[in-house]
Short mmCIF file of C-alpha atoms in Angstrom, two decimals:
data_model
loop_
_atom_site.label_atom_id
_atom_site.label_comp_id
_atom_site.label_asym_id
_atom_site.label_seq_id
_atom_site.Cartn_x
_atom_site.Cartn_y
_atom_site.Cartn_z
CA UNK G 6 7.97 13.29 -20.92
CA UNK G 7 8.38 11.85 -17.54
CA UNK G 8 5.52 9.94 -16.12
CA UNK G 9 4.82 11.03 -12.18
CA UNK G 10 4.39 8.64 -9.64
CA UNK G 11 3.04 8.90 -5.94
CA UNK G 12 3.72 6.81 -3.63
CA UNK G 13 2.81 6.44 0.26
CA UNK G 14 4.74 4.87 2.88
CA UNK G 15 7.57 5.54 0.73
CA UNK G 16 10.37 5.26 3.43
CA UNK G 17 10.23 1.90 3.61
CA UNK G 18 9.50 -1.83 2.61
CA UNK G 19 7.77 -2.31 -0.55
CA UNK G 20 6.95 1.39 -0.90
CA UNK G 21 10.55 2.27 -0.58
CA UNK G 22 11.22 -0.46 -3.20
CA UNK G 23 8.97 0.72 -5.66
CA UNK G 24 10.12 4.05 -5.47
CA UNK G 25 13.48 3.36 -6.47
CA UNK G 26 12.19 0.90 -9.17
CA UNK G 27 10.59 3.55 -10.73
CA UNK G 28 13.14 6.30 -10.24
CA UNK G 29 15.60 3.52 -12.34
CA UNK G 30 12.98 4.21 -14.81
CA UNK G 31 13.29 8.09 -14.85
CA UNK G 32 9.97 8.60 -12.95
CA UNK G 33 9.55 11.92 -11.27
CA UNK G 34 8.34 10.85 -7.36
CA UNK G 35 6.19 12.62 -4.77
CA UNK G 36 6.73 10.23 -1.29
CA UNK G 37 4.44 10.49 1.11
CA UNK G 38 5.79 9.30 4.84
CA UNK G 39 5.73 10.62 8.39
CA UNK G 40 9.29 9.76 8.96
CA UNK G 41 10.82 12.96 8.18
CA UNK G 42 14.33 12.39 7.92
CA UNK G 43 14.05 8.75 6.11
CA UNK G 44 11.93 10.23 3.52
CA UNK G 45 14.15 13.08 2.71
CA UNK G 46 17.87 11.05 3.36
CA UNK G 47 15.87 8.58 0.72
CA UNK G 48 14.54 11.56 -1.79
CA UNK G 49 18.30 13.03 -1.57
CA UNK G 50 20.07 9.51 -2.72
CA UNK G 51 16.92 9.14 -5.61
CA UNK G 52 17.94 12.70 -6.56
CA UNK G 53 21.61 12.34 -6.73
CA UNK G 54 21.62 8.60 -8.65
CA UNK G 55 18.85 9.65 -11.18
CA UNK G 56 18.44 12.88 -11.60
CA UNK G 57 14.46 13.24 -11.53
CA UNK G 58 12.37 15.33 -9.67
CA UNK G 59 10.92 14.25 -6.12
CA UNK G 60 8.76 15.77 -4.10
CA UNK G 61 8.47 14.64 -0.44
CA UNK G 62 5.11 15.17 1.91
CA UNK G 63 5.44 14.51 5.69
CA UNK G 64 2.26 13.44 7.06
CA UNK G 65 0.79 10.53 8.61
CA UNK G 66 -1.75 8.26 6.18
CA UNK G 67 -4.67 8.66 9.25
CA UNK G 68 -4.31 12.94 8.69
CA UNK G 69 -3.36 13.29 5.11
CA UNK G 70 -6.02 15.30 4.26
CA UNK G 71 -4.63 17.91 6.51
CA UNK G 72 -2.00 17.82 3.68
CA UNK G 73 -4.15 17.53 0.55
CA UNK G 74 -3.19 21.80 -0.46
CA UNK G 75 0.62 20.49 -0.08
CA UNK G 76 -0.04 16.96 -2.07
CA UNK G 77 -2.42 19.08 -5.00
CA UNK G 78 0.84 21.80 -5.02
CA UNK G 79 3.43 19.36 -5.77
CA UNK G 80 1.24 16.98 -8.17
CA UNK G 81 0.71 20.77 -10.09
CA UNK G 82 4.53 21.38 -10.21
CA UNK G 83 5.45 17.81 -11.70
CA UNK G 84 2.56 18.60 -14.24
CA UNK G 85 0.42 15.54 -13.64
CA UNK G 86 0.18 12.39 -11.89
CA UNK G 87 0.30 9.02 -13.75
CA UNK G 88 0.26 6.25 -10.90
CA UNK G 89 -0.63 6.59 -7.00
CA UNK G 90 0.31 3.37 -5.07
CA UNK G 91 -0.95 2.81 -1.51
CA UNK G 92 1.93 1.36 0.00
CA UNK G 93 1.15 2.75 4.06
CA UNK G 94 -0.02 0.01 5.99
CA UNK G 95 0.71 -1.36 9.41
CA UNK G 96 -0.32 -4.66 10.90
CA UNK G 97 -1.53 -6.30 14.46
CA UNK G 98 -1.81 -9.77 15.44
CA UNK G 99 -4.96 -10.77 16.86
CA UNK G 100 -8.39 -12.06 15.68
CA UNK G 101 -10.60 -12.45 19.11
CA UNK G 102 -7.80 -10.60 21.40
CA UNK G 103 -7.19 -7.56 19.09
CA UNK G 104 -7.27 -4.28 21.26
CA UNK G 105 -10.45 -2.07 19.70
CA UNK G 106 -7.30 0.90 19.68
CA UNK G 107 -5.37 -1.62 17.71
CA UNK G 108 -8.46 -2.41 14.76
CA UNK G 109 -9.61 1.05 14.86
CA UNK G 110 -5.65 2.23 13.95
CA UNK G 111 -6.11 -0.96 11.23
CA UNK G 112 -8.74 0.84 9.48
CA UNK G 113 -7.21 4.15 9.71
CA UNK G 114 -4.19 3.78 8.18
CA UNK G 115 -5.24 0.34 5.93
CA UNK G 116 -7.94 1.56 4.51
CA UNK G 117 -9.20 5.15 5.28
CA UNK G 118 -6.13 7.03 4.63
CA UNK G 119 -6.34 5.08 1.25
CA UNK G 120 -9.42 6.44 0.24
CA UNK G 121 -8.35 9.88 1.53
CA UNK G 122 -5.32 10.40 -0.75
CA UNK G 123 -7.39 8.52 -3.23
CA UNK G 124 -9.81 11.00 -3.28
CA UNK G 125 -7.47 14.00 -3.20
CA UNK G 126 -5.50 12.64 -6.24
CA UNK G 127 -8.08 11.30 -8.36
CA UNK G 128 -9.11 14.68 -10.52
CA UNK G 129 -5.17 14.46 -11.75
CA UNK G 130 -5.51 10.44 -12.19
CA UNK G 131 -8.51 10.88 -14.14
CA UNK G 132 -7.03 13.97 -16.38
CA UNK G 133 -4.02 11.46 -17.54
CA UNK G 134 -6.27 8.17 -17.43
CA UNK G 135 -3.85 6.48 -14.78
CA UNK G 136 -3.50 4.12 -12.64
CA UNK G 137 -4.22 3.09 -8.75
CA UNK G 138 -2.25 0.41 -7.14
CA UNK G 139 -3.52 -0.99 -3.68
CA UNK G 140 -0.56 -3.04 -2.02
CA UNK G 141 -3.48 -5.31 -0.04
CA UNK G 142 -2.81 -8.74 1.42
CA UNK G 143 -3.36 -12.50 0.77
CA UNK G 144 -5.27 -12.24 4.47
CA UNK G 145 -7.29 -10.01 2.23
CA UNK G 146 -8.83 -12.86 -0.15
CA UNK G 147 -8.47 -15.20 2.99
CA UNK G 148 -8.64 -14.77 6.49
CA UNK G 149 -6.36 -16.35 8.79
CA UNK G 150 -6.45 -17.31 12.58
CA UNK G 151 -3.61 -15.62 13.73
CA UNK G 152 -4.50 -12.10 12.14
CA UNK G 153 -8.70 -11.45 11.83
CA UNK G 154 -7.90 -7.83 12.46
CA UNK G 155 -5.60 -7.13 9.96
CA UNK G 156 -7.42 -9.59 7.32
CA UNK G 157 -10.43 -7.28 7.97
CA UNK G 158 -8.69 -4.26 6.98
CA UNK G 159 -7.74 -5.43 4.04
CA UNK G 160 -10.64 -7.26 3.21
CA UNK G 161 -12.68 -4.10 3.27
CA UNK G 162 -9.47 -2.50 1.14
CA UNK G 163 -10.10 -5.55 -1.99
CA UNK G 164 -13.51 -4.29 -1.57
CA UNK G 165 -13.09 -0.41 -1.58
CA UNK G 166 -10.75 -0.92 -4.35
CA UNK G 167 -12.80 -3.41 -6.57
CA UNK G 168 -15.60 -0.71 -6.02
CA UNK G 169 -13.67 1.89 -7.23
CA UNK G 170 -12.42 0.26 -10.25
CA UNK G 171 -16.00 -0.05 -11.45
CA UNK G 172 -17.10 3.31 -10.51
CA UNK G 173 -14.07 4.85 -12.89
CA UNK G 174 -14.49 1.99 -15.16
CA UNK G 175 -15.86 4.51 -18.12
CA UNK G 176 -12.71 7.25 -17.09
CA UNK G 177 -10.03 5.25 -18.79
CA UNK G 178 -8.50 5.34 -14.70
CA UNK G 179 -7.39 1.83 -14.08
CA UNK G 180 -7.24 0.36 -10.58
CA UNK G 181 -5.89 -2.68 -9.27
CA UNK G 182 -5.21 -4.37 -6.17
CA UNK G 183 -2.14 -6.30 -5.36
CA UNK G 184 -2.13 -9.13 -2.71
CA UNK G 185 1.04 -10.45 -1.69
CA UNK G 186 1.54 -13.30 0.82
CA UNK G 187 4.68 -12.72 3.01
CA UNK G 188 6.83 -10.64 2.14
CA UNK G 189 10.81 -10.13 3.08
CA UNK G 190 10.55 -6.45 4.83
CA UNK G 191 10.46 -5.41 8.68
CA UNK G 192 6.72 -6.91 8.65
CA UNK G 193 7.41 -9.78 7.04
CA UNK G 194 10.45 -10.82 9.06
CA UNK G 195 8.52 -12.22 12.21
CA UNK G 196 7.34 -14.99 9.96
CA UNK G 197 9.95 -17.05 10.52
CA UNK G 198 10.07 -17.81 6.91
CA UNK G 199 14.00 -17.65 5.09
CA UNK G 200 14.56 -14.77 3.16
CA UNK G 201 14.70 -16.86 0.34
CA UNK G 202 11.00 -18.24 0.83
CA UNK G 203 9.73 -14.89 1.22
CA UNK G 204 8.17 -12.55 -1.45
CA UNK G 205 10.93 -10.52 -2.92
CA UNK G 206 9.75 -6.78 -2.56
CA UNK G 207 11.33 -6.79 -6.37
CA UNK G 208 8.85 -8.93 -7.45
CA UNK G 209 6.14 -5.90 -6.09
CA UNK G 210 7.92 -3.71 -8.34
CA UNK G 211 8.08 -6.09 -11.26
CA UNK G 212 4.10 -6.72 -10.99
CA UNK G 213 3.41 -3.31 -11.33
CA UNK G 214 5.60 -2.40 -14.24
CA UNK G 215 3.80 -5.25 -15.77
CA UNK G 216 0.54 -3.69 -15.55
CA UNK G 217 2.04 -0.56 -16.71
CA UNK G 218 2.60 -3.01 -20.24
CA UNK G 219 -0.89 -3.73 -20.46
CA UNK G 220 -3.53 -2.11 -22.84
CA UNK G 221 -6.18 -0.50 -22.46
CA UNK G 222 -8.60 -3.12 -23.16
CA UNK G 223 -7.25 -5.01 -20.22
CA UNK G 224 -8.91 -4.95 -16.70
CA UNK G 225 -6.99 -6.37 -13.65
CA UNK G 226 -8.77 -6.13 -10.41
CA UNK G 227 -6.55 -7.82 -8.02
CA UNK G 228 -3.77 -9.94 -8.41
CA UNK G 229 -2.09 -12.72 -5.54
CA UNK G 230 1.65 -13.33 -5.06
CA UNK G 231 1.71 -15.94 -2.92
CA UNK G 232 4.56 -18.03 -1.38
CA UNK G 233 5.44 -20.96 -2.68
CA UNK G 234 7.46 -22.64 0.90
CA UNK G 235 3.72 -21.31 2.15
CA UNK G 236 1.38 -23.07 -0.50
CA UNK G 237 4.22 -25.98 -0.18
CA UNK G 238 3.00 -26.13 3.85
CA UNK G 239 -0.81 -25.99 2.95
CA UNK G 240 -0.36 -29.49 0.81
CA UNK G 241 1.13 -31.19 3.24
CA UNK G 242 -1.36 -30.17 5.73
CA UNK G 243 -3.87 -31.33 3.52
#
């Protein structure tokens, strides 16, 4: 039987990678995005190149819980859900300058629309015993000059998710938080970095099969991708 994924921010970057990762694998999808006609162009190639089922929610992360009948309906049809991975996120520069309108949307989307489409799919999680992928941040284990605001927000993200874990830890539910340094999509191009120095949003997709390998002995709360032209820059510094 299929396994059934759900994935937000699905139009693009590293949600829009993993969804076609696990399409390749003969996943059935629901994508969550607010860009209507992305999303569904996107769903439409998926459809035609794998023949699986998709599903596709238009809502923005901040409101999804005006959405949560829609998200319960299609999670019903596909009979199930197997893995949700948080993949919305946007990001501000800014540590001492950052706009309270700009941290306030940080939280919003980074980390309370998280726990609100955590919280609307976690009776189905629980029934199969599966999984919950946060795509966090390095800034998220470290903070950074350049970005305190966004570093926040996913601070407090490590920490709602490492919560979590433990609170489902007797479910069979396992949760885990990925942080990634830069990475080579539309946020990660003002970096400045080469493509080719950048995380590879393949490598995303390749982490979280991995944990799909694991047993069910095995507890992974966060892992860190980190770049190596970046860690490379920190020695010499040092």
């Amino acid at each position: 039987m299929n396994k059934v994924a759900l994935i937000s921010g699905a139009n693009r970057g590293i949600g829009k990678a993993v969804a076609s990762s696990l399409a390749k694998q003969g996943s059935n999808l629901i994508l969550v995005a607010r860009n209507q006609l992305e999303i569904e162009d996107f769903a439409d190639t998926l459809r035609a190149q794998y023949k699986i089922k998709i599903a596709t929610i238009i809502c923005d992360i901040r409101e999804v819980t005006e959405s949560s009948d829609q998200i319960s309906s299609a999670i019903k049809q596909m009979g199930g859900l197997d893995l949700l991975v948080h993949s919305a996120g946007i990001f501000h520069y800014g540590t001492s300058i950052v706009a309270k309108a700009q941290l306030t949307e940080l939280f919003d989307v980074n980390v309370v629309g998280a726990q609100q489409l955590t919280n609307i799919c976690l009776p189905d999680i629980e029934q199969n015993n599966g999984r919950i992928v946060f795509i966090s941040s390095v800034t998220g284990l470290q903070g950074f000059a350049p970005v305190g605001g966004y570093a926040a927000s996913k601070f407090a993200l490590v920490g709602y998710a490492q919560s979590l874990a433990k609170e489902l830890l007797e479910t069979g539910v396992k949760v885990t938080t990925l942080c990634p340094d830069v990475v080579n999509t539309d946020m990660g191009k003002p970096s400045g970095l080469a493509d080719d120095q950048m995380i590879d949003p393949q490598d995303i997709c390749t982490t979280i099969n991995y944990l799909s390998q694991l047993s069910d002995a095995v507890v992974i709360e966060h892992i860190a991708l980190k770049c190596r032209a970046i860690e490379q820059m920190m020695n010499v510094r040092k």
